[in-house]
PDB file of C-alpha atoms and ligand atoms in Angstrom:
ATOM      1  CA  MET A   8     -30.022 138.799 202.725  1.00  0.00           C
ATOM      2  CA  ILE A   9     -29.004 142.381 202.092  1.00  0.00           C
ATOM      3  CA  ALA A  10     -29.303 143.224 198.408  1.00  0.00           C
ATOM      4  CA  GLU A  11     -26.213 144.721 196.810  1.00  0.00           C
ATOM      5  CA  LYS A  12     -26.685 148.440 196.197  1.00  0.00           C
ATOM      6  CA  ALA A  13     -27.327 149.221 192.552  1.00  0.00           C
ATOM      7  CA  LEU A  14     -24.726 151.501 191.009  1.00  0.00           C
ATOM      8  CA  THR A  15     -25.555 154.718 189.172  1.00  0.00           C
ATOM      9  CA  TYR A  16     -24.401 155.277 185.596  1.00  0.00           C
ATOM     10  CA  GLU A  17     -21.705 157.599 186.922  1.00  0.00           C
ATOM     11  CA  GLU A  18     -20.505 154.998 189.432  1.00  0.00           C
ATOM     12  CA  ARG A  19     -20.255 152.440 186.649  1.00  0.00           C
ATOM     13  CA  ILE A  20     -17.747 154.537 184.656  1.00  0.00           C
ATOM     14  CA  GLU A  21     -14.820 153.172 186.642  1.00  0.00           C
ATOM     15  CA  HIS A  22     -16.029 149.571 186.154  1.00  0.00           C
ATOM     16  CA  ALA A  23     -16.098 149.919 182.373  1.00  0.00           C
ATOM     17  CA  VAL A  24     -12.872 149.069 180.575  1.00  0.00           C
ATOM     18  CA  ASN A  25     -13.798 150.223 177.062  1.00  0.00           C
ATOM     19  CA  PRO A  26     -13.434 154.004 176.467  1.00  0.00           C
ATOM     20  CA  ALA A  27     -16.714 154.313 174.505  1.00  0.00           C
ATOM     21  CA  ALA A  28     -18.568 152.640 177.399  1.00  0.00           C
ATOM     22  CA  LYS A  29     -17.063 155.124 179.865  1.00  0.00           C
ATOM     23  CA  LYS A  30     -18.079 158.049 177.672  1.00  0.00           C
ATOM     24  CA  LEU A  31     -21.617 156.713 177.224  1.00  0.00           C
ATOM     25  CA  PHE A  32     -22.146 156.208 180.979  1.00  0.00           C
ATOM     26  CA  ALA A  33     -20.992 159.804 181.523  1.00  0.00           C
ATOM     27  CA  ILE A  34     -23.428 161.179 178.925  1.00  0.00           C
ATOM     28  CA  MET A  35     -26.305 159.103 180.358  1.00  0.00           C
ATOM     29  CA  GLY A  36     -25.673 160.651 183.751  1.00  0.00           C
ATOM     30  CA  GLU A  37     -25.192 164.205 182.472  1.00  0.00           C
ATOM     31  CA  LYS A  38     -28.228 164.198 180.189  1.00  0.00           C
ATOM     32  CA  GLN A  39     -30.373 161.991 182.446  1.00  0.00           C
ATOM     33  CA  SER A  40     -31.165 159.873 179.419  1.00  0.00           C
ATOM     34  CA  ASN A  41     -31.072 156.156 178.708  1.00  0.00           C
ATOM     35  CA  LEU A  42     -32.806 156.646 175.379  1.00  0.00           C
ATOM     36  CA  CYS A  43     -31.257 155.513 172.092  1.00  0.00           C
ATOM     37  CA  PHE A  44     -33.191 156.665 169.034  1.00  0.00           C
ATOM     38  CA  ASN A  45     -33.057 155.030 165.591  1.00  0.00           C
ATOM     39  CA  PRO A  46     -34.590 157.071 162.779  1.00  0.00           C
ATOM     40  CA  ASP A  47     -34.640 154.317 160.138  1.00  0.00           C
ATOM     41  CA  VAL A  48     -35.191 156.653 157.173  1.00  0.00           C
ATOM     42  CA  THR A  49     -33.818 156.489 153.630  1.00  0.00           C
ATOM     43  CA  LYS A  50     -32.732 160.099 152.995  1.00  0.00           C
ATOM     44  CA  ALA A  51     -29.705 161.689 154.674  1.00  0.00           C
ATOM     45  CA  ALA A  52     -31.492 165.028 155.156  1.00  0.00           C
ATOM     46  CA  ASP A  53     -34.359 163.326 157.013  1.00  0.00           C
ATOM     47  CA  LEU A  54     -31.923 161.524 159.283  1.00  0.00           C
ATOM     48  CA  LEU A  55     -30.030 164.746 160.054  1.00  0.00           C
ATOM     49  CA  LYS A  56     -33.285 166.597 160.753  1.00  0.00           C
ATOM     50  CA  PHE A  57     -34.375 163.893 163.212  1.00  0.00           C
ATOM     51  CA  ALA A  58     -30.916 163.889 164.820  1.00  0.00           C
ATOM     52  CA  ASP A  59     -31.097 167.641 165.425  1.00  0.00           C
ATOM     53  CA  GLU A  60     -34.709 167.627 166.609  1.00  0.00           C
ATOM     54  CA  ILE A  61     -34.475 164.587 168.906  1.00  0.00           C
ATOM     55  CA  GLY A  62     -30.805 165.078 169.908  1.00  0.00           C
ATOM     56  CA  PRO A  63     -31.530 166.897 173.195  1.00  0.00           C
ATOM     57  CA  PHE A  64     -33.435 163.867 174.566  1.00  0.00           C
ATOM     58  CA  ILE A  65     -31.014 161.047 173.776  1.00  0.00           C
ATOM     59  CA  CYS A  66     -27.676 159.609 174.846  1.00  0.00           C
ATOM     60  CA  LEU A  67     -27.214 157.649 171.630  1.00  0.00           C
ATOM     61  CA  LEU A  68     -28.340 157.772 167.989  1.00  0.00           C
ATOM     62  CA  LYS A  69     -28.484 154.464 166.141  1.00  0.00           C
ATOM     63  CA  THR A  70     -28.095 154.430 162.363  1.00  0.00           C
ATOM     64  CA  HIS A  71     -28.491 151.964 159.488  1.00  0.00           C
ATOM     65  CA  VAL A  72     -26.415 153.829 156.890  1.00  0.00           C
ATOM     66  CA  ASP A  73     -27.094 151.189 154.244  1.00  0.00           C
ATOM     67  CA  LEU A  74     -30.734 152.354 154.201  1.00  0.00           C
ATOM     68  CA  LEU A  75     -29.661 155.764 152.881  1.00  0.00           C
ATOM     69  CA  GLU A  76     -30.109 156.395 149.170  1.00  0.00           C
ATOM     70  CA  ASP A  77     -27.808 159.422 149.232  1.00  0.00           C
ATOM     71  CA  PHE A  78     -25.043 158.497 151.699  1.00  0.00           C
ATOM     72  CA  SER A  79     -21.960 160.717 151.481  1.00  0.00           C
ATOM     73  CA  TYR A  80     -18.874 161.628 153.468  1.00  0.00           C
ATOM     74  CA  GLU A  81     -20.471 165.055 154.111  1.00  0.00           C
ATOM     75  CA  PHE A  82     -23.430 163.327 155.735  1.00  0.00           C
ATOM     76  CA  THR A  83     -21.099 161.720 158.309  1.00  0.00           C
ATOM     77  CA  GLN A  84     -19.480 165.085 159.062  1.00  0.00           C
ATOM     78  CA  ASP A  85     -22.884 166.751 159.499  1.00  0.00           C
ATOM     79  CA  LEU A  86     -24.038 163.948 161.774  1.00  0.00           C
ATOM     80  CA  LEU A  87     -20.881 164.257 163.879  1.00  0.00           C
ATOM     81  CA  SER A  88     -21.393 167.988 164.340  1.00  0.00           C
ATOM     82  CA  ILE A  89     -25.024 167.452 165.420  1.00  0.00           C
ATOM     83  CA  ALA A  90     -23.821 164.752 167.839  1.00  0.00           C
ATOM     84  CA  LYS A  91     -21.347 167.219 169.292  1.00  0.00           C
ATOM     85  CA  LYS A  92     -23.951 169.993 169.530  1.00  0.00           C
ATOM     86  CA  HIS A  93     -26.398 167.799 171.492  1.00  0.00           C
ATOM     87  CA  ASN A  94     -23.843 165.592 173.277  1.00  0.00           C
ATOM     88  CA  PHE A  95     -24.904 162.153 172.058  1.00  0.00           C
ATOM     89  CA  MET A  96     -22.894 159.239 170.673  1.00  0.00           C
ATOM     90  CA  ILE A  97     -23.372 157.400 167.361  1.00  0.00           C
ATOM     91  CA  PHE A  98     -24.054 153.679 166.967  1.00  0.00           C
ATOM     92  CA  GLU A  99     -24.007 152.219 163.448  1.00  0.00           C
ATOM     93  CA  ASP A 100     -26.127 149.069 163.710  1.00  0.00           C
ATOM     94  CA  ARG A 101     -24.071 147.144 161.124  1.00  0.00           C
ATOM     95  CA  LYS A 102     -24.508 143.678 162.674  1.00  0.00           C
ATOM     96  CA  PHE A 103     -21.209 142.335 161.317  1.00  0.00           C
ATOM     97  CA  ALA A 104     -21.294 138.558 160.863  1.00  0.00           C
ATOM     98  CA  ASP A 105     -18.304 137.467 158.740  1.00  0.00           C
ATOM     99  CA  ILE A 106     -14.872 136.049 159.568  1.00  0.00           C
ATOM    100  CA  GLY A 107     -12.563 138.449 161.413  1.00  0.00           C
ATOM    101  CA  THR A 108     -10.493 139.550 158.409  1.00  0.00           C
ATOM    102  CA  ILE A 109     -13.509 140.485 156.303  1.00  0.00           C
ATOM    103  CA  SER A 110     -15.467 142.090 159.147  1.00  0.00           C
ATOM    104  CA  GLY A 111     -12.439 144.257 159.924  1.00  0.00           C
ATOM    105  CA  LYS A 112     -12.228 145.353 156.283  1.00  0.00           C
ATOM    106  CA  GLN A 113     -15.966 146.030 156.108  1.00  0.00           C
ATOM    107  CA  TYR A 114     -15.656 148.174 159.242  1.00  0.00           C
ATOM    108  CA  LYS A 115     -12.737 150.218 157.913  1.00  0.00           C
ATOM    109  CA  HIS A 116     -13.182 150.379 154.125  1.00  0.00           C
ATOM    110  CA  GLY A 117     -15.939 150.365 151.506  1.00  0.00           C
ATOM    111  CA  ILE A 118     -18.284 153.265 150.903  1.00  0.00           C
ATOM    112  CA  TYR A 119     -19.255 153.798 154.521  1.00  0.00           C
ATOM    113  CA  LYS A 120     -15.934 153.707 156.429  1.00  0.00           C
ATOM    114  CA  ILE A 121     -17.957 153.046 159.589  1.00  0.00           C
ATOM    115  CA  SER A 122     -14.973 153.081 161.950  1.00  0.00           C
ATOM    116  CA  ASP A 123     -14.209 156.689 160.938  1.00  0.00           C
ATOM    117  CA  TRP A 124     -17.413 158.171 162.346  1.00  0.00           C
ATOM    118  CA  SER A 125     -19.348 155.668 164.456  1.00  0.00           C
ATOM    119  CA  ASP A 126     -18.468 155.440 168.163  1.00  0.00           C
ATOM    120  CA  ILE A 127     -20.158 152.080 168.542  1.00  0.00           C
ATOM    121  CA  THR A 128     -21.040 149.159 166.290  1.00  0.00           C
ATOM    122  CA  ASN A 129     -22.285 145.611 166.831  1.00  0.00           C
ATOM    123  CA  ALA A 130     -21.615 142.053 165.734  1.00  0.00           C
ATOM    124  CA  HIS A 131     -23.171 138.612 165.704  1.00  0.00           C
ATOM    125  CA  ILE A 132     -21.000 135.927 167.303  1.00  0.00           C
ATOM    126  CA  VAL A 133     -21.934 133.237 164.753  1.00  0.00           C
ATOM    127  CA  PRO A 134     -18.359 133.203 163.314  1.00  0.00           C
ATOM    128  CA  GLY A 135     -16.721 132.785 166.756  1.00  0.00           C
ATOM    129  CA  PRO A 136     -14.214 135.052 168.538  1.00  0.00           C
ATOM    130  CA  GLY A 137     -12.262 135.962 165.372  1.00  0.00           C
ATOM    131  CA  ILE A 138     -14.911 138.543 164.487  1.00  0.00           C
ATOM    132  CA  ILE A 139     -14.227 140.398 167.743  1.00  0.00           C
ATOM    133  CA  GLU A 140     -10.475 140.349 167.080  1.00  0.00           C
ATOM    134  CA  GLY A 141     -10.915 141.558 163.493  1.00  0.00           C
ATOM    135  CA  LEU A 142     -13.127 144.477 164.500  1.00  0.00           C
ATOM    136  CA  LYS A 143     -10.964 145.279 167.526  1.00  0.00           C
ATOM    137  CA  GLN A 144      -7.827 145.751 165.414  1.00  0.00           C
ATOM    138  CA  VAL A 145      -9.643 148.511 163.534  1.00  0.00           C
ATOM    139  CA  GLY A 146     -11.828 150.003 166.266  1.00  0.00           C
ATOM    140  CA  LEU A 147      -9.821 149.957 169.478  1.00  0.00           C
ATOM    141  CA  PRO A 148      -7.057 152.355 168.303  1.00  0.00           C
ATOM    142  CA  LYS A 149      -9.895 154.828 167.586  1.00  0.00           C
ATOM    143  CA  GLU A 150     -11.443 154.207 171.048  1.00  0.00           C
ATOM    144  CA  ARG A 151     -14.562 152.610 169.548  1.00  0.00           C
ATOM    145  CA  GLY A 152     -16.779 150.099 171.333  1.00  0.00           C
ATOM    146  CA  LEU A 153     -18.489 146.887 170.234  1.00  0.00           C
ATOM    147  CA  LEU A 154     -21.839 145.430 171.290  1.00  0.00           C
ATOM    148  CA  LEU A 155     -22.441 141.707 170.886  1.00  0.00           C
ATOM    149  CA  LEU A 156     -25.892 140.595 169.740  1.00  0.00           C
ATOM    150  CA  ALA A 157     -26.548 138.159 172.563  1.00  0.00           C
ATOM    151  CA  GLU A 158     -30.331 138.102 172.105  1.00  0.00           C
ATOM    152  CA  MET A 159     -32.751 139.535 169.545  1.00  0.00           C
ATOM    153  CA  SER A 160     -36.223 140.992 169.804  1.00  0.00           C
ATOM    154  CA  SER A 161     -37.724 139.133 166.849  1.00  0.00           C
ATOM    155  CA  SER A 162     -39.970 136.116 167.240  1.00  0.00           C
ATOM    156  CA  GLY A 163     -38.279 132.755 166.661  1.00  0.00           C
ATOM    157  CA  THR A 164     -34.781 134.173 167.269  1.00  0.00           C
ATOM    158  CA  MET A 165     -32.063 131.563 167.608  1.00  0.00           C
ATOM    159  CA  ALA A 166     -29.961 133.805 169.838  1.00  0.00           C
ATOM    160  CA  LYS A 167     -30.863 132.169 173.143  1.00  0.00           C
ATOM    161  CA  GLY A 168     -29.633 129.665 175.729  1.00  0.00           C
ATOM    162  CA  GLU A 169     -26.040 128.526 175.172  1.00  0.00           C
ATOM    163  CA  TYR A 170     -25.576 131.053 172.349  1.00  0.00           C
ATOM    164  CA  THR A 171     -26.385 133.929 174.704  1.00  0.00           C
ATOM    165  CA  LYS A 172     -24.093 132.497 177.404  1.00  0.00           C
ATOM    166  CA  THR A 173     -21.254 132.254 174.880  1.00  0.00           C
ATOM    167  CA  ALA A 174     -21.755 135.914 173.951  1.00  0.00           C
ATOM    168  CA  VAL A 175     -21.362 136.894 177.610  1.00  0.00           C
ATOM    169  CA  ALA A 176     -18.247 134.736 177.996  1.00  0.00           C
ATOM    170  CA  LEU A 177     -16.676 136.254 174.858  1.00  0.00           C
ATOM    171  CA  ALA A 178     -17.467 139.764 176.080  1.00  0.00           C
ATOM    172  CA  LYS A 179     -15.675 139.066 179.359  1.00  0.00           C
ATOM    173  CA  GLU A 180     -12.607 137.886 177.445  1.00  0.00           C
ATOM    174  CA  HIS A 181     -12.565 141.091 175.355  1.00  0.00           C
ATOM    175  CA  LYS A 182     -13.537 143.774 177.854  1.00  0.00           C
ATOM    176  CA  ASP A 183     -11.162 146.278 176.298  1.00  0.00           C
ATOM    177  CA  PHE A 184     -13.290 146.433 173.146  1.00  0.00           C
ATOM    178  CA  VAL A 185     -16.644 144.799 173.938  1.00  0.00           C
ATOM    179  CA  MET A 186     -18.686 147.374 175.858  1.00  0.00           C
ATOM    180  CA  GLY A 187     -21.902 145.428 176.223  1.00  0.00           C
ATOM    181  CA  PHE A 188     -24.796 143.679 174.557  1.00  0.00           C
ATOM    182  CA  ILE A 189     -27.893 143.902 172.485  1.00  0.00           C
ATOM    183  CA  SER A 190     -30.146 141.858 174.722  1.00  0.00           C
ATOM    184  CA  MET A 191     -33.637 141.726 176.138  1.00  0.00           C
ATOM    185  CA  GLY A 192     -32.388 142.427 179.667  1.00  0.00           C
ATOM    186  CA  LYS A 193     -29.396 142.232 181.986  1.00  0.00           C
ATOM    187  CA  LEU A 194     -27.192 139.209 181.240  1.00  0.00           C
ATOM    188  CA  THR A 195     -24.322 139.753 183.661  1.00  0.00           C
ATOM    189  CA  ASP A 196     -23.857 141.481 187.012  1.00  0.00           C
ATOM    190  CA  ASP A 197     -20.575 143.000 185.808  1.00  0.00           C
ATOM    191  CA  PRO A 198     -21.460 146.730 186.081  1.00  0.00           C
ATOM    192  CA  GLY A 199     -18.959 147.685 183.378  1.00  0.00           C
ATOM    193  CA  PHE A 200     -21.126 146.255 180.571  1.00  0.00           C
ATOM    194  CA  ILE A 201     -24.047 148.173 179.039  1.00  0.00           C
ATOM    195  CA  HIS A 202     -27.190 146.297 178.005  1.00  0.00           C
ATOM    196  CA  MET A 203     -29.248 147.849 175.205  1.00  0.00           C
ATOM    197  CA  THR A 204     -32.718 146.611 174.311  1.00  0.00           C
ATOM    198  CA  PRO A 205     -34.564 147.186 171.015  1.00  0.00           C
ATOM    199  CA  GLY A 206     -38.237 146.426 170.424  1.00  0.00           C
ATOM    200  CA  VAL A 207     -39.548 149.064 172.829  1.00  0.00           C
ATOM    201  CA  LYS A 208     -42.836 150.979 172.677  1.00  0.00           C
ATOM    202  CA  LYS A 209     -45.316 152.454 175.127  1.00  0.00           C
ATOM    203  CA  GLN A 210     -47.612 149.484 174.473  1.00  0.00           C
ATOM    204  CA  LYS A 211     -46.686 145.809 174.086  1.00  0.00           C
ATOM    205  CA  GLY A 212     -47.277 144.464 170.585  1.00  0.00           C
ATOM    206  CA  THR A 213     -45.783 143.179 167.341  1.00  0.00           C
ATOM    207  CA  ASP A 214     -45.231 144.367 163.790  1.00  0.00           C
ATOM    208  CA  ALA A 215     -46.127 142.366 160.666  1.00  0.00           C
ATOM    209  CA  LEU A 216     -42.630 140.852 160.364  1.00  0.00           C
ATOM    210  CA  GLY A 217     -41.885 139.385 163.758  1.00  0.00           C
ATOM    211  CA  GLN A 218     -40.749 142.425 165.757  1.00  0.00           C
ATOM    212  CA  GLN A 219     -41.930 142.072 169.367  1.00  0.00           C
ATOM    213  CA  TYR A 220     -42.397 145.214 171.465  1.00  0.00           C
ATOM    214  CA  LYS A 221     -42.017 145.455 175.202  1.00  0.00           C
ATOM    215  CA  THR A 222     -42.746 148.429 177.435  1.00  0.00           C
ATOM    216  CA  VAL A 223     -40.094 150.730 178.894  1.00  0.00           C
ATOM    217  CA  GLU A 224     -40.840 149.595 182.460  1.00  0.00           C
ATOM    218  CA  SER A 225     -40.574 145.896 181.638  1.00  0.00           C
ATOM    219  CA  VAL A 226     -37.229 146.433 179.902  1.00  0.00           C
ATOM    220  CA  ILE A 227     -35.526 148.740 182.439  1.00  0.00           C
ATOM    221  CA  LEU A 228     -37.237 147.873 185.701  1.00  0.00           C
ATOM    222  CA  GLU A 229     -38.108 144.186 185.359  1.00  0.00           C
ATOM    223  CA  ASN A 230     -35.436 142.948 182.943  1.00  0.00           C
ATOM    224  CA  GLY A 231     -32.654 145.208 184.247  1.00  0.00           C
ATOM    225  CA  SER A 232     -31.526 146.575 180.871  1.00  0.00           C
ATOM    226  CA  ASP A 233     -29.700 149.929 180.703  1.00  0.00           C
ATOM    227  CA  ILE A 234     -30.757 151.541 177.441  1.00  0.00           C
ATOM    228  CA  ILE A 235     -34.022 151.509 175.499  1.00  0.00           C
ATOM    229  CA  ILE A 236     -33.703 151.582 171.716  1.00  0.00           C
ATOM    230  CA  VAL A 237     -36.777 153.240 170.193  1.00  0.00           C
ATOM    231  CA  GLY A 238     -37.437 153.700 166.480  1.00  0.00           C
ATOM    232  CA  ARG A 239     -40.980 153.735 165.160  1.00  0.00           C
ATOM    233  CA  GLY A 240     -42.323 154.658 168.601  1.00  0.00           C
ATOM    234  CA  ILE A 241     -40.726 158.067 167.944  1.00  0.00           C
ATOM    235  CA  TYR A 242     -40.129 158.611 164.224  1.00  0.00           C
ATOM    236  CA  ALA A 243     -43.501 157.260 163.079  1.00  0.00           C
ATOM    237  CA  ALA A 244     -45.419 159.273 165.712  1.00  0.00           C
ATOM    238  CA  GLU A 245     -47.375 162.433 164.928  1.00  0.00           C
ATOM    239  CA  ASP A 246     -45.218 164.485 167.284  1.00  0.00           C
ATOM    240  CA  PRO A 247     -41.777 162.811 167.462  1.00  0.00           C
ATOM    241  CA  LYS A 248     -40.350 165.458 169.798  1.00  0.00           C
ATOM    242  CA  LYS A 249     -43.098 164.949 172.367  1.00  0.00           C
ATOM    243  CA  GLU A 250     -42.708 161.161 172.132  1.00  0.00           C
ATOM    244  CA  ALA A 251     -38.928 161.451 172.584  1.00  0.00           C
ATOM    245  CA  ALA A 252     -39.435 163.578 175.707  1.00  0.00           C
ATOM    246  CA  ASP A 253     -41.907 160.975 177.013  1.00  0.00           C
ATOM    247  CA  TYR A 254     -39.565 158.037 176.330  1.00  0.00           C
ATOM    248  CA  GLN A 255     -36.676 159.897 177.950  1.00  0.00           C
ATOM    249  CA  SER A 256     -38.605 160.477 181.148  1.00  0.00           C
ATOM    250  CA  LEU A 257     -40.193 157.002 181.162  1.00  0.00           C
ATOM    251  CA  GLY A 258     -36.758 155.417 180.712  1.00  0.00           C
ATOM    252  CA  TYR A 259     -34.961 157.583 183.242  1.00  0.00           C
ATOM    253  CA  ASN A 260     -37.688 157.237 185.881  1.00  0.00           C
ATOM    254  CA  ALA A 261     -37.690 153.448 185.462  1.00  0.00           C
ATOM    255  CA  TYR A 262     -33.907 153.522 186.050  1.00  0.00           C
ATOM    256  CA  LEU A 263     -34.328 155.701 189.165  1.00  0.00           C
ATOM    257  CA  ARG A 264     -36.940 153.280 190.513  1.00  0.00           C
ATOM    258  CA  ARG A 265     -34.590 150.381 189.839  1.00  0.00           C
ATOM    259  CA  LEU A 266     -31.869 152.142 191.840  1.00  0.00           C
ATOM    260  CA  GLU A 267     -34.282 152.477 194.778  1.00  0.00           C
ATOM    261  CA  ASN A 268     -35.366 148.837 194.771  1.00  0.00           C
TER     262      ASN A 268
HETATM  263  O1  LIG B  19     -32.869 142.173 168.044  1.00  0.00           O
HETATM  264  C1  LIG B  19     -32.853 143.283 167.530  1.00  0.00           C
HETATM  265  C2  LIG B  19     -31.679 144.006 167.350  1.00  0.00           C
HETATM  266  C3  LIG B  19     -31.730 145.280 166.809  1.00  0.00           C
HETATM  267  S1  LIG B  19     -30.276 146.197 166.781  1.00  0.00           S
HETATM  268  N1  LIG B  19     -34.024 143.870 167.133  1.00  0.00           N
HETATM  269  C4  LIG B  19     -34.085 145.105 166.558  1.00  0.00           C
HETATM  270  O2  LIG B  19     -35.185 145.570 166.250  1.00  0.00           O
HETATM  271  N2  LIG B  19     -32.917 145.815 166.367  1.00  0.00           N
HETATM  272  C5  LIG B  19     -32.935 147.149 165.707  1.00  0.00           C
HETATM  273  O3  LIG B  19     -33.689 148.036 166.527  1.00  0.00           O
HETATM  274  C6  LIG B  19     -33.583 147.185 164.323  1.00  0.00           C
HETATM  275  O4  LIG B  19     -32.604 147.007 163.321  1.00  0.00           O
HETATM  276  C7  LIG B  19     -34.224 148.558 164.277  1.00  0.00           C
HETATM  277  O5  LIG B  19     -33.312 149.521 163.776  1.00  0.00           O
HETATM  278  C8  LIG B  19     -34.507 148.899 165.731  1.00  0.00           C
HETATM  279  C9  LIG B  19     -35.956 148.711 166.142  1.00  0.00           C
HETATM  280  O6  LIG B  19     -36.753 149.680 165.537  1.00  0.00           O
HETATM  281  P1  LIG B  19     -38.315 149.829 165.847  1.00  0.00           P
HETATM  282  O7  LIG B  19     -38.812 150.763 164.796  1.00  0.00           O
HETATM  283  O8  LIG B  19     -38.937 148.471 165.777  1.00  0.00           O
HETATM  284  O9  LIG B  19     -38.408 150.437 167.245  1.00  0.00           O
END
């Protein structure tokens, strides 16, 4: 049997339906980076400093704005200008989980106004398809993209089996807005979807609260994921910049090897 040729990030642009997915594939190709960095800090200035320092190495910056003790509108504007300077996108890891009407309001309103500044956000599918519709009404007119949490990295996760399959089916029904998945590896051969995997470090391991780490090679090469999401592996290191450069090249080389196989 002749294996189907793997597509490059650039070749996958035309297969993606969602505009944020197209933009992300383009940046991944241009910057030769499949690294998403999450500086999970509690002060806006620290987050902005990390964004500026690590920006050159990443395609995507993942935030948890509700960790910030001093969140402000100015912070979002500063983050957007750093994103522009270093050509990366922003992913607010909000993990929406309510009925469609409320999730849509949480996305648009409140203190954070996530849909105003975040290119990408994510949602659990526990409530059913209404959550996708509710977020889509707010996000799609702004060309935002949604990731579905199809699997999780934590031990004992209930996102598995039929639940994961349902996430993939829902994504296929909402390709205009759903750009891909949080998952531990590739879930569908549709090249338009982007798979992002958290729980990545140079060494396998765990933290004290159930996080399970896999290596870059196992995630990209063996499991067929597209993007590595790295937090403590970079921001808790002695030299975050050096670690970011390492993760960028580890991730990109694993992708190049996958293309060859
Ligand atoms: O299943 C998941 C999904 C996510 S989005 N497991 C995760 O760890 N995450 C997020 O990835 C989590 O919220 C955190 O921001 C990041 C992992 O950070 P690290 O410091 O463990 O690398």
